[in-house]
Amino acid sequence: MSLLRHIRQCNEHRPDHFVPFWHRGDRLGLIRKKNAEALRRFPSAYEVDADAVRLVVDGDFDALSAIIEETTEHLVAEGLVAKWRNEFFAAAPRWGAPAHFKIDRGAVPFFGVRAYGVHLNGYVRDGATLKLWVGRRSPKKAVAPGKLDNLVAGGIDYKHGLLETLIKESEEEASLPPAIARHAVPVGAVSYRMAVTHGLRDDVLFCYDVEVPPDFVPNNNDGELVAFTLEDAAHVIELVRQGDTFKFNVNLVLIDFALRHGLIAPDDPEYLDLVTQLRRPLD
Amino acid sequence: MSLLRHIRQCNEHRPDHFVPFWHRGDRLGLIRKKNAEALRRFPSAYEVDADAVRLVVDGDFDALSAIIEETTEHLVAEGLVAKWRNEFFAAAPRWGAPAHFKIDRGAVPFFGVRAYGVHLNGYVRDGATLKLWVGRRSPKKAVAPGKLDNLVAGGIDYKHGLLETLIKESEEEASLPPAIARHAVPVGAVSYRMAVTHGLRDDVLFCYDVEVPPDFVPNNNDGELVAFTLEDAAHVIELVRQGDTFKFNVNLVLIDFALRHGLIAPDDPEYLDLVTQLRRPLD
């Protein structure tokens, strides 16, 4: 089977079903046309027309965040936002730009705000063989319950930087000590845009590799992962190729790992499509 | 200065100045509109109109190659093909697909046929410091004379596979023994499309990393590189950032190396543009 199908799956969306979400001349998201109708009830805050939604209030970060929060409460009540997570992401026009406001993670797909995460490939060298730590997600997770995952992964909230998030999640998810997590190597990113039940995921995942000591055994502290196994990296890629045992976006992080570590032969006819399509251009 | 400018430079072209070059339903290249006029003199072989050029003869690989060769001779005489290289590339609709014909490397930009190359990053670990072997191109090279280069780089001709090319070039360019070159790790590719004097470069460079022994010293055998130095990788990236001392496309290979080895901080505002634009989608 094909590795490329995972990239296609993570990019399934109909651009014509979404309209840009603007504020002060910046596009901050993409809203499903059907969902945009729900914002007509707040005409003092949103201007909704056929080809755009505009947040028309002015104000500083806190004032705008309060308005988005109020909207989110209504959307939760209407069932248009899946779940109240009490974790807030930054809404910014691009990486490194100041955020216009913060937004509850649960409302991120509704507004189609770009979200950023960190994913950590934890590996061990066993002679010439590369082994990867694989986590299994809790059956209670809202997204991809029971699926396989990276050693550590987490969303970047509006208060934490990349490395801070990586260190925090490393402790919570795998008991990986800060002294090791701090030496994780940033190795690039993958990006995709995928339609989901409540809107759109416009995601960027920063990828990190860390060589962990041979005697390290991960241990979960936050209930998000229920088991860990150390697998031959080549076997992990074979699992990615053959099935859907990994969470949808973790497949992309693992394909990136495989490409960087020579686990996919460059004369594979899919090779250049994998290399060029793993990172959706950001607009 | 910006790293991104190198990617922009390698992608400078006006799509509206080029027309697709078709054969049997496959697009094999992109021809500058002005150059297409020169093919009107061979109406039995080429159909030239405002929005396409078609090779209208049928025949097997050898027969078609002979026709292209004959055209090339005329183009050289007219000064539309820069140089006769007597090295032949495959013209195929995509990576891994059978070639329709072979074409002299000198004529590749005229027809805008996609060309493939291998680039080898030769590195040494010195404690926690990564060092890169840098070559200096001969002042006599037609392309980028005197510029800095990778340890090994070369085009993939129609007769050689990826690894074969890598091993052959490693010996010719750097006296890197096959036993070491064979263990080079394929780590991805970069791609770009750039207008040049005689047409268009539509290039894919397969990237390889190889850790060379600390006592290895490269030695050139084919006159293409005139000197080698071992530099701190961080210093190499600083050179890429600050100037244009490297050959235009080698900058892209080095940016890819830097991204994979954590030499560019992911909170650099350019980071995601580098990651997503280093590999032009193939069409």
Coordinates of C-alpha atoms in Angstrom, one line a residue:
Chain A
M1 CA 0.0 0.0 0.0
S2 CA 0.9 3.6 -0.4
L3 CA 2.5 6.0 2.0
L4 CA 1.2 8.9 0.0
R5 CA -2.5 8.1 0.9
H6 CA -1.8 9.4 4.4
I7 CA -0.7 12.8 3.0
R8 CA -3.8 12.9 0.8
Q9 CA -6.0 12.0 3.7
C10 CA -4.6 14.8 5.8
N11 CA -5.3 17.3 3.0
E12 CA -8.8 16.3 2.1
H13 CA -11.0 19.4 2.0
R14 CA -13.0 21.3 -0.5
P15 CA -11.6 24.9 -0.7
D16 CA -14.9 26.1 -2.1
H17 CA -16.7 25.0 1.1
F18 CA -14.8 27.5 3.2
V19 CA -14.5 31.3 3.3
P20 CA -11.6 33.4 4.8
F21 CA -12.0 34.8 8.3
W22 CA -10.6 38.3 8.4
H23 CA -9.6 40.8 11.0
R24 CA -7.9 44.1 10.4
G25 CA -6.7 43.1 7.0
D26 CA -5.2 39.8 8.1
R27 CA -6.7 36.4 7.3
L28 CA -6.8 34.5 10.6
G29 CA -8.8 31.4 9.6
L30 CA -11.1 29.6 7.2
I31 CA -14.7 29.1 8.1
R32 CA -17.1 26.5 6.6
K33 CA -19.8 28.3 4.7
K34 CA -22.5 26.5 6.5
N35 CA -21.0 27.3 9.9
A36 CA -20.6 31.0 9.0
E37 CA -24.4 31.4 9.2
A38 CA -24.3 30.8 13.0
L39 CA -22.2 34.0 13.3
R40 CA -25.0 36.2 11.7
R41 CA -26.6 36.3 15.2
F42 CA -23.7 38.5 16.4
P43 CA -23.8 41.4 13.9
S44 CA -22.0 43.8 16.2
A45 CA -19.0 41.4 16.1
Y46 CA -19.1 39.6 12.7
E47 CA -19.9 40.6 9.2
V48 CA -20.9 37.5 7.3
D49 CA -21.2 37.5 3.5
A50 CA -21.0 35.0 0.7
D51 CA -17.2 35.0 0.4
A52 CA -15.9 36.1 3.7
V53 CA -16.4 36.5 7.4
R54 CA -15.0 39.6 9.1
L55 CA -14.5 40.2 12.8
V56 CA -15.4 43.9 12.8
V57 CA -14.7 44.9 16.4
D58 CA -11.5 46.6 17.4
G59 CA -9.7 46.3 20.7
D60 CA -6.6 44.9 22.2
F61 CA -5.7 41.2 22.7
D62 CA -7.8 40.8 25.9
A63 CA -10.9 42.6 24.5
L64 CA -10.9 40.6 21.3
S65 CA -10.2 37.3 23.2
A66 CA -13.2 38.0 25.4
I67 CA -15.5 38.4 22.4
I68 CA -14.2 35.2 20.8
E69 CA -14.7 33.5 24.1
E70 CA -18.3 34.7 24.3
T71 CA -19.0 33.5 20.8
T72 CA -17.4 30.1 21.6
E73 CA -19.8 29.7 24.6
H74 CA -22.7 30.1 22.2
L75 CA -21.2 27.7 19.6
V76 CA -20.7 25.1 22.3
A77 CA -24.3 25.4 23.4
E78 CA -25.4 24.9 19.7
G79 CA -23.2 21.9 19.3
L80 CA -21.0 23.7 16.6
V81 CA -18.0 23.5 18.8
A82 CA -17.3 19.9 19.9
K83 CA -15.7 20.3 23.3
W84 CA -14.6 22.9 25.7
R85 CA -10.9 22.2 26.4
N86 CA -9.9 25.3 28.4
E87 CA -6.7 25.3 26.5
F88 CA -6.1 28.5 24.5
F89 CA -4.2 28.8 21.2
A90 CA -3.0 32.1 19.5
A91 CA -4.8 33.4 16.4
A92 CA -2.1 35.1 14.3
P93 CA -1.8 35.7 10.6
R94 CA 1.5 33.8 10.3
W95 CA 4.2 32.1 12.3
G96 CA 6.1 34.6 14.5
A97 CA 3.5 37.4 14.0
P98 CA 1.7 38.8 17.1
A99 CA -1.6 37.1 18.0
H100 CA -4.8 39.1 17.5
F101 CA -6.5 37.1 20.2
K102 CA -6.5 33.7 22.0
I103 CA -9.1 31.1 21.2
D104 CA -10.2 28.0 23.0
R105 CA -8.7 24.9 21.4
G106 CA -12.1 23.4 20.9
A107 CA -13.1 26.4 18.7
V108 CA -10.0 26.3 16.6
P109 CA -11.5 24.1 13.8
F110 CA -14.7 26.1 13.7
F111 CA -12.7 29.3 12.8
G112 CA -10.1 27.3 10.9
V113 CA -7.3 29.1 12.8
R114 CA -3.9 27.7 12.1
A115 CA -2.7 25.5 14.9
Y116 CA 0.9 24.6 15.8
G117 CA 2.1 21.4 17.6
V118 CA 5.3 19.7 18.5
H119 CA 6.0 16.0 17.8
L120 CA 9.0 14.2 19.2
N121 CA 10.5 11.1 17.6
G122 CA 12.3 9.3 20.4
Y123 CA 14.8 6.9 19.0
V124 CA 17.5 4.5 20.2
R125 CA 20.4 3.2 18.1
D126 CA 20.9 -0.5 18.4
G127 CA 24.1 -1.1 16.2
A128 CA 23.1 -0.1 12.7
T129 CA 19.4 -0.5 13.6
L130 CA 17.3 2.5 14.5
K131 CA 14.4 1.9 16.9
L132 CA 11.5 4.2 17.7
W133 CA 9.5 4.6 20.8
V134 CA 5.8 4.3 19.9
G135 CA 3.0 5.4 22.3
R136 CA -0.6 4.1 22.3
R137 CA -3.3 6.8 22.8
S138 CA -5.9 6.3 25.5
P139 CA -9.2 4.8 24.4
K140 CA -10.8 7.8 26.1
K141 CA -9.2 10.4 23.9
A142 CA -11.7 12.5 21.8
V143 CA -9.4 12.4 18.8
A144 CA -8.0 9.1 17.4
P145 CA -8.7 7.0 20.5
G146 CA -6.6 3.9 20.8
K147 CA -4.3 4.8 17.8
L148 CA -0.5 4.7 17.9
D149 CA 1.4 8.0 18.4
N150 CA 4.8 9.5 18.7
L151 CA 6.7 9.3 22.0
V152 CA 5.6 12.9 22.8
A153 CA 3.2 15.3 21.0
G154 CA 1.2 18.3 22.0
G155 CA -0.4 21.5 20.9
I156 CA 1.4 24.9 21.3
D157 CA -0.8 27.1 23.5
Y158 CA -0.6 30.9 23.4
K159 CA 1.5 31.1 26.6
H160 CA 4.3 28.6 25.8
G161 CA 7.1 28.6 23.3
L162 CA 8.2 25.7 21.2
L163 CA 10.9 24.3 23.5
E164 CA 8.8 25.0 26.6
T165 CA 6.0 23.0 25.2
L166 CA 8.3 20.2 24.2
I167 CA 9.8 20.0 27.7
K168 CA 6.4 20.2 29.4
E169 CA 4.8 17.6 27.2
S170 CA 7.9 15.3 27.5
E171 CA 7.5 15.2 31.2
E172 CA 3.7 14.8 31.2
E173 CA 3.4 12.3 28.4
A174 CA 6.5 10.2 28.7
S175 CA 8.4 11.2 31.9
L176 CA 11.3 12.2 29.6
P177 CA 13.5 14.4 31.8
P178 CA 14.1 18.0 30.7
A179 CA 17.8 17.4 30.5
I180 CA 17.1 15.0 27.6
A181 CA 14.2 16.8 26.0
R182 CA 16.2 20.0 25.9
H183 CA 18.6 18.2 23.5
A184 CA 15.9 17.2 21.1
V185 CA 17.0 18.4 17.6
P186 CA 14.5 20.5 15.6
V187 CA 14.4 18.8 12.2
G188 CA 11.7 20.6 10.3
A189 CA 7.9 20.5 10.1
V190 CA 5.0 19.0 8.3
S191 CA 1.8 20.9 7.4
Y192 CA -1.6 19.9 6.1
R193 CA -5.2 21.2 5.8
M194 CA -8.0 18.8 6.5
A195 CA -11.8 19.1 6.7
V196 CA -13.1 17.8 10.1
T197 CA -16.6 17.5 11.5
H198 CA -16.6 20.9 13.1
G199 CA -14.6 22.8 10.5
L200 CA -11.0 22.7 9.3
R201 CA -7.7 21.7 10.7
D202 CA -5.0 24.0 9.3
D203 CA -2.0 22.4 11.1
V204 CA 1.7 22.8 11.3
L205 CA 3.6 20.2 13.3
F206 CA 7.2 21.0 14.3
C207 CA 9.2 17.8 14.3
Y208 CA 12.0 16.9 16.7
D209 CA 14.3 13.9 17.0
V210 CA 15.8 12.9 20.3
E211 CA 18.2 9.9 20.9
V212 CA 17.2 8.6 24.3
P213 CA 19.4 6.5 26.5
P214 CA 19.1 2.7 25.9
D215 CA 17.8 2.2 29.5
F216 CA 15.1 4.9 29.3
V217 CA 11.6 3.6 29.5
P218 CA 8.8 6.1 29.0
N219 CA 6.0 6.4 31.6
N220 CA 2.9 8.4 31.1
N221 CA 1.7 10.9 33.7
D222 CA -1.4 12.5 32.2
G223 CA -3.5 9.6 31.1
E224 CA -3.2 10.5 27.4
L225 CA -1.0 7.5 26.4
V226 CA -1.6 4.1 27.9
A227 CA 1.4 2.1 26.7
F228 CA 4.8 2.4 25.0
T229 CA 6.8 0.0 22.9
L230 CA 10.2 0.2 21.3
E231 CA 10.0 -0.9 17.7
D232 CA 12.4 -1.2 14.8
A233 CA 12.0 2.0 12.8
A234 CA 11.7 0.0 9.6
H235 CA 8.8 -1.9 11.1
V236 CA 7.1 1.3 12.2
I237 CA 7.3 2.6 8.6
E238 CA 5.9 -0.8 7.3
L239 CA 3.0 -0.3 9.7
V240 CA 2.4 3.2 8.4
R241 CA 2.6 1.8 4.8
Q242 CA 0.2 -1.1 5.4
G243 CA -2.5 0.3 7.7
D244 CA -4.1 3.0 9.7
T245 CA -2.9 2.0 13.2
F246 CA -1.3 5.4 13.8
K247 CA -3.2 8.7 14.4
F248 CA -3.8 10.4 11.0
N249 CA -1.2 13.2 11.4
V250 CA 1.4 11.0 13.1
N251 CA 1.8 9.1 9.8
L252 CA 3.1 12.4 8.3
V253 CA 5.7 12.9 11.1
L254 CA 6.8 9.3 10.7
I255 CA 7.1 9.6 6.9
D256 CA 9.2 12.7 7.4
F257 CA 11.4 10.7 9.9
A258 CA 11.7 7.9 7.4
L259 CA 12.7 10.2 4.6
R260 CA 15.4 11.9 6.7
H261 CA 16.9 8.7 8.0
G262 CA 17.1 6.8 4.7
L263 CA 14.2 4.4 5.5
I264 CA 12.5 5.1 2.2
A265 CA 14.5 4.3 -1.0
P266 CA 14.7 7.3 -3.3
D267 CA 14.0 5.2 -6.3
D268 CA 10.5 4.5 -4.9
P269 CA 8.2 6.0 -7.5
E270 CA 6.3 7.8 -4.7
Y271 CA 9.5 9.3 -3.2
L272 CA 9.3 12.8 -4.8
D273 CA 5.6 13.1 -4.2
L274 CA 6.2 12.3 -0.5
V275 CA 9.1 14.8 -0.3
T276 CA 7.2 17.6 -2.0
Q277 CA 3.7 17.1 -0.6
L278 CA 4.5 16.5 3.1
R279 CA 4.7 20.3 3.7
R280 CA 1.7 22.1 2.4
P281 CA 2.6 25.7 1.4
L282 CA 1.3 28.2 4.0
D283 CA -1.0 30.9 2.7
Chain B
M1 CA 20.3 38.6 5.6
S2 CA 17.7 36.1 4.6
L3 CA 18.1 32.4 3.8
L4 CA 14.7 32.5 1.9
R5 CA 16.1 34.7 -0.8
H6 CA 18.1 31.7 -2.1
I7 CA 14.9 29.7 -2.6
R8 CA 13.3 32.7 -4.3
Q9 CA 16.3 33.1 -6.6
C10 CA 16.1 29.4 -7.6
N11 CA 12.4 29.8 -8.4
E12 CA 12.5 33.0 -10.5
H13 CA 10.7 32.4 -13.7
R14 CA 7.6 33.8 -15.5
P15 CA 5.2 30.9 -16.1
D16 CA 3.6 32.9 -18.9
H17 CA 6.8 33.0 -20.8
F18 CA 6.8 29.3 -21.3
V19 CA 4.7 26.7 -23.0
P20 CA 4.4 23.0 -22.3
F21 CA 6.3 20.6 -24.5
W22 CA 4.2 17.5 -25.2
H23 CA 4.7 14.1 -26.6
R24 CA 2.1 11.4 -26.7
G25 CA -0.1 13.0 -24.0
D26 CA 2.8 13.5 -21.6
R27 CA 4.3 16.9 -20.7
L28 CA 8.0 16.4 -21.0
G29 CA 9.2 20.0 -20.6
L30 CA 8.5 23.7 -20.8
I31 CA 9.9 25.8 -23.7
R32 CA 10.4 29.5 -23.7
K33 CA 7.9 31.0 -26.1
K34 CA 10.6 32.9 -28.0
N35 CA 12.7 29.7 -28.4
A36 CA 9.7 27.7 -29.6
E37 CA 9.8 29.7 -32.9
A38 CA 13.1 28.0 -33.7
L39 CA 11.3 24.7 -33.9
R40 CA 8.9 25.8 -36.6
R41 CA 11.7 25.0 -39.1
F42 CA 11.1 21.3 -38.4
P43 CA 7.4 20.9 -39.1
S44 CA 7.7 17.2 -39.6
A45 CA 8.8 16.8 -36.0
Y46 CA 7.3 19.7 -34.1
E47 CA 3.9 21.3 -34.0
V48 CA 4.3 24.8 -32.6
D49 CA 1.4 26.9 -31.6
A50 CA 0.7 29.8 -29.2
D51 CA 0.2 27.6 -26.1
A52 CA 2.1 24.4 -26.7
V53 CA 4.8 22.6 -28.6
R54 CA 4.2 19.0 -29.6
L55 CA 6.7 16.5 -30.7
V56 CA 4.5 14.8 -33.3
V57 CA 6.7 11.9 -34.4
D58 CA 6.3 8.4 -33.1
G59 CA 8.9 5.8 -32.7
D60 CA 10.9 4.0 -30.0
F61 CA 13.4 5.5 -27.6
D62 CA 16.3 5.3 -30.1
A63 CA 14.4 6.8 -33.0
L64 CA 13.1 9.7 -30.9
S65 CA 16.5 10.3 -29.4
A66 CA 18.0 10.6 -32.9
I67 CA 15.4 13.2 -33.8
I68 CA 16.1 15.2 -30.6
E69 CA 19.8 14.9 -31.3
E70 CA 19.4 16.3 -34.8
T71 CA 17.4 19.2 -33.5
T72 CA 20.0 19.8 -30.9
E73 CA 22.7 20.1 -33.5
H74 CA 20.8 22.8 -35.3
L75 CA 20.1 24.6 -32.0
V76 CA 23.8 24.6 -31.1
A77 CA 24.7 26.0 -34.5
E78 CA 22.1 28.8 -33.9
G79 CA 23.5 29.6 -30.4
L80 CA 20.2 28.5 -28.8
V81 CA 21.9 25.7 -27.0
A82 CA 24.9 26.8 -25.0
K83 CA 27.2 23.9 -25.1
W84 CA 27.5 20.4 -26.3
R85 CA 28.2 18.3 -23.3
N86 CA 28.0 14.8 -24.7
E87 CA 26.2 13.7 -21.5
F88 CA 22.6 12.5 -22.0
F89 CA 19.7 12.9 -19.6
A90 CA 16.4 11.0 -19.8
A91 CA 13.2 12.8 -20.8
A92 CA 10.3 11.3 -18.8
P93 CA 7.0 12.7 -17.6
R94 CA 7.8 11.9 -14.0
W95 CA 10.2 10.2 -11.6
G96 CA 10.3 6.5 -12.1
A97 CA 8.4 6.6 -15.5
P98 CA 10.0 5.3 -18.6
A99 CA 11.9 7.8 -20.7
H100 CA 10.5 8.8 -24.1
F101 CA 14.0 9.7 -25.3
K102 CA 17.5 10.8 -24.2
I103 CA 18.6 14.4 -24.6
D104 CA 22.0 16.1 -24.5
R105 CA 22.5 17.8 -21.2
G106 CA 23.3 21.1 -23.0
A107 CA 19.8 21.0 -24.6
V108 CA 17.9 20.2 -21.4
P109 CA 17.2 23.9 -20.5
F110 CA 16.0 24.7 -24.0
F111 CA 13.3 22.0 -23.8
G112 CA 12.8 22.6 -20.0
V113 CA 13.1 18.9 -19.4
R114 CA 13.1 18.0 -15.7
A115 CA 16.7 17.1 -14.6
Y116 CA 17.8 15.1 -11.6
G117 CA 21.0 15.3 -9.6
V118 CA 22.6 13.9 -6.5
H119 CA 24.3 16.2 -3.9
L120 CA 26.3 14.7 -1.0
N121 CA 26.8 16.5 2.3
G122 CA 30.1 15.0 3.7
Y123 CA 30.3 15.7 7.4
V124 CA 32.5 14.9 10.4
R125 CA 31.4 15.0 14.0
D126 CA 33.9 16.8 16.2
G127 CA 32.4 16.3 19.7
A128 CA 29.1 18.1 19.6
T129 CA 30.2 20.1 16.6
L130 CA 29.2 19.2 13.1
K131 CA 31.7 20.0 10.3
L132 CA 31.0 20.0 6.6
W133 CA 33.4 19.4 3.7
V134 CA 33.1 22.3 1.2
G135 CA 34.4 22.1 -2.3
R136 CA 35.5 25.0 -4.5
R137 CA 34.4 24.8 -8.2
S138 CA 37.0 25.3 -10.9
P139 CA 37.2 28.8 -12.3
K140 CA 36.8 27.1 -15.7
K141 CA 33.3 25.7 -15.0
A142 CA 30.6 26.9 -17.4
V143 CA 28.1 27.2 -14.5
A144 CA 29.0 29.0 -11.3
P145 CA 32.8 29.1 -11.8
G146 CA 34.7 29.6 -8.6
K147 CA 31.7 29.2 -6.3
L148 CA 31.6 26.9 -3.3
D149 CA 29.9 23.5 -3.6
N150 CA 29.0 20.3 -1.8
L151 CA 31.7 17.6 -1.3
V152 CA 30.1 15.7 -4.3
A153 CA 27.4 16.7 -6.8
G154 CA 26.4 15.5 -10.2
G155 CA 23.7 15.1 -12.7
I156 CA 21.9 11.7 -13.2
D157 CA 22.3 10.7 -16.8
Y158 CA 20.0 8.3 -18.6
K159 CA 22.2 5.3 -18.1
H160 CA 23.0 5.5 -14.3
G161 CA 20.8 5.0 -11.2
L162 CA 20.9 7.2 -8.2
L163 CA 23.4 5.2 -6.1
E164 CA 25.6 4.4 -9.2
T165 CA 25.8 8.1 -9.9
L166 CA 26.6 8.9 -6.3
I167 CA 29.4 6.4 -6.2
K168 CA 30.9 7.4 -9.5
E169 CA 30.8 11.1 -8.7
S170 CA 32.2 10.4 -5.2
E171 CA 35.3 8.9 -6.8
E172 CA 35.7 11.4 -9.6
E173 CA 35.1 14.5 -7.6
A174 CA 36.5 13.8 -4.1
S175 CA 38.2 10.4 -4.2
L176 CA 35.6 9.2 -1.7
P177 CA 35.9 5.4 -1.7
P178 CA 32.8 3.4 -2.8
A179 CA 32.8 1.6 0.5
I180 CA 32.0 5.0 2.2
A181 CA 29.8 6.5 -0.6
R182 CA 27.7 3.3 -0.5
H183 CA 26.7 4.1 3.1
A184 CA 25.5 7.7 2.3
V185 CA 22.0 8.1 3.7
P186 CA 19.3 9.4 1.3
V187 CA 17.7 12.2 3.3
G188 CA 15.2 13.7 0.9
A189 CA 15.3 16.2 -2.0
V190 CA 15.0 19.8 -3.0
S191 CA 13.3 21.1 -6.2
Y192 CA 13.1 24.4 -8.0
R193 CA 12.2 25.9 -11.3
M194 CA 14.4 28.8 -12.6
A195 CA 14.6 30.7 -15.8
V196 CA 18.1 30.7 -17.3
T197 CA 19.7 32.2 -20.4
H198 CA 18.8 29.3 -22.7
G199 CA 15.5 28.3 -21.2
L200 CA 14.5 26.8 -17.9
R201 CA 16.0 24.6 -15.2
D202 CA 13.3 22.3 -13.7
D203 CA 15.5 20.5 -11.2
V204 CA 15.3 17.9 -8.5
L205 CA 18.3 17.4 -6.3
F206 CA 18.4 14.2 -4.3
C207 CA 20.2 14.9 -1.1
Y208 CA 22.5 12.5 0.8
D209 CA 24.4 12.8 4.0
V210 CA 27.6 10.8 4.7
E211 CA 29.7 10.8 7.9
V212 CA 33.3 10.5 6.6
P213 CA 36.2 9.3 8.7
P214 CA 38.0 12.1 10.6
D215 CA 41.2 11.3 8.6
F216 CA 39.6 11.4 5.2
V217 CA 40.8 14.2 3.0
P218 CA 39.0 14.7 -0.3
N219 CA 41.0 14.9 -3.5
N220 CA 39.6 15.9 -6.9
N221 CA 40.2 13.7 -10.0
D222 CA 38.2 15.4 -12.7
G223 CA 39.2 19.0 -12.5
E224 CA 35.7 20.2 -11.5
L225 CA 36.7 21.1 -7.9
V226 CA 40.0 22.8 -7.2
A227 CA 40.1 22.8 -3.3
F228 CA 38.3 21.4 -0.3
T229 CA 38.0 22.8 3.3
L230 CA 36.4 21.4 6.4
E231 CA 34.2 24.0 8.0
D232 CA 32.0 24.2 11.0
A233 CA 28.5 23.5 9.7
A234 CA 27.1 26.5 11.6
H235 CA 29.7 28.7 9.8
V236 CA 28.7 27.3 6.4
I237 CA 25.1 28.2 7.1
E238 CA 26.2 31.7 8.2
L239 CA 28.0 32.0 4.8
V240 CA 24.8 30.9 3.1
R241 CA 22.8 33.5 5.0
Q242 CA 25.2 36.4 4.5
G243 CA 26.3 36.0 0.9
D244 CA 26.4 34.3 -2.5
T245 CA 29.6 32.4 -2.1
F246 CA 27.9 29.0 -2.9
K247 CA 26.6 27.9 -6.2
F248 CA 22.9 28.9 -6.4
N249 CA 21.3 25.5 -5.9
V250 CA 23.9 24.3 -3.3
N251 CA 22.4 26.9 -1.0
L252 CA 19.1 24.9 -1.1
V253 CA 20.9 21.6 -0.3
L254 CA 22.6 23.3 2.6
I255 CA 19.4 24.9 4.0
D256 CA 17.9 21.5 3.9
F257 CA 20.9 20.1 5.8
A258 CA 20.6 22.9 8.3
L259 CA 16.9 22.3 8.9
R260 CA 17.4 18.5 9.4
H261 CA 20.3 19.0 11.8
G262 CA 18.8 21.7 14.0
L263 CA 21.1 24.5 12.7
I264 CA 18.2 26.8 12.2
A265 CA 16.0 27.7 15.1
P266 CA 12.4 26.9 14.5
D267 CA 11.2 30.1 16.1
D268 CA 13.0 32.0 13.3
P269 CA 10.2 33.8 11.5
E270 CA 11.4 32.4 8.1
Y271 CA 11.5 28.8 9.4
L272 CA 8.2 27.6 8.0
D273 CA 8.7 29.4 4.7
L274 CA 12.0 27.6 4.3
V275 CA 10.5 24.2 5.3
T276 CA 7.5 24.5 2.9
Q277 CA 9.2 26.2 -0.1
L278 CA 12.4 24.2 -0.4
R279 CA 10.6 21.5 -2.4
R280 CA 8.6 22.9 -5.2
P281 CA 5.6 20.7 -6.0
L282 CA 6.2 18.7 -9.1
D283 CA 3.6 19.1 -11.9

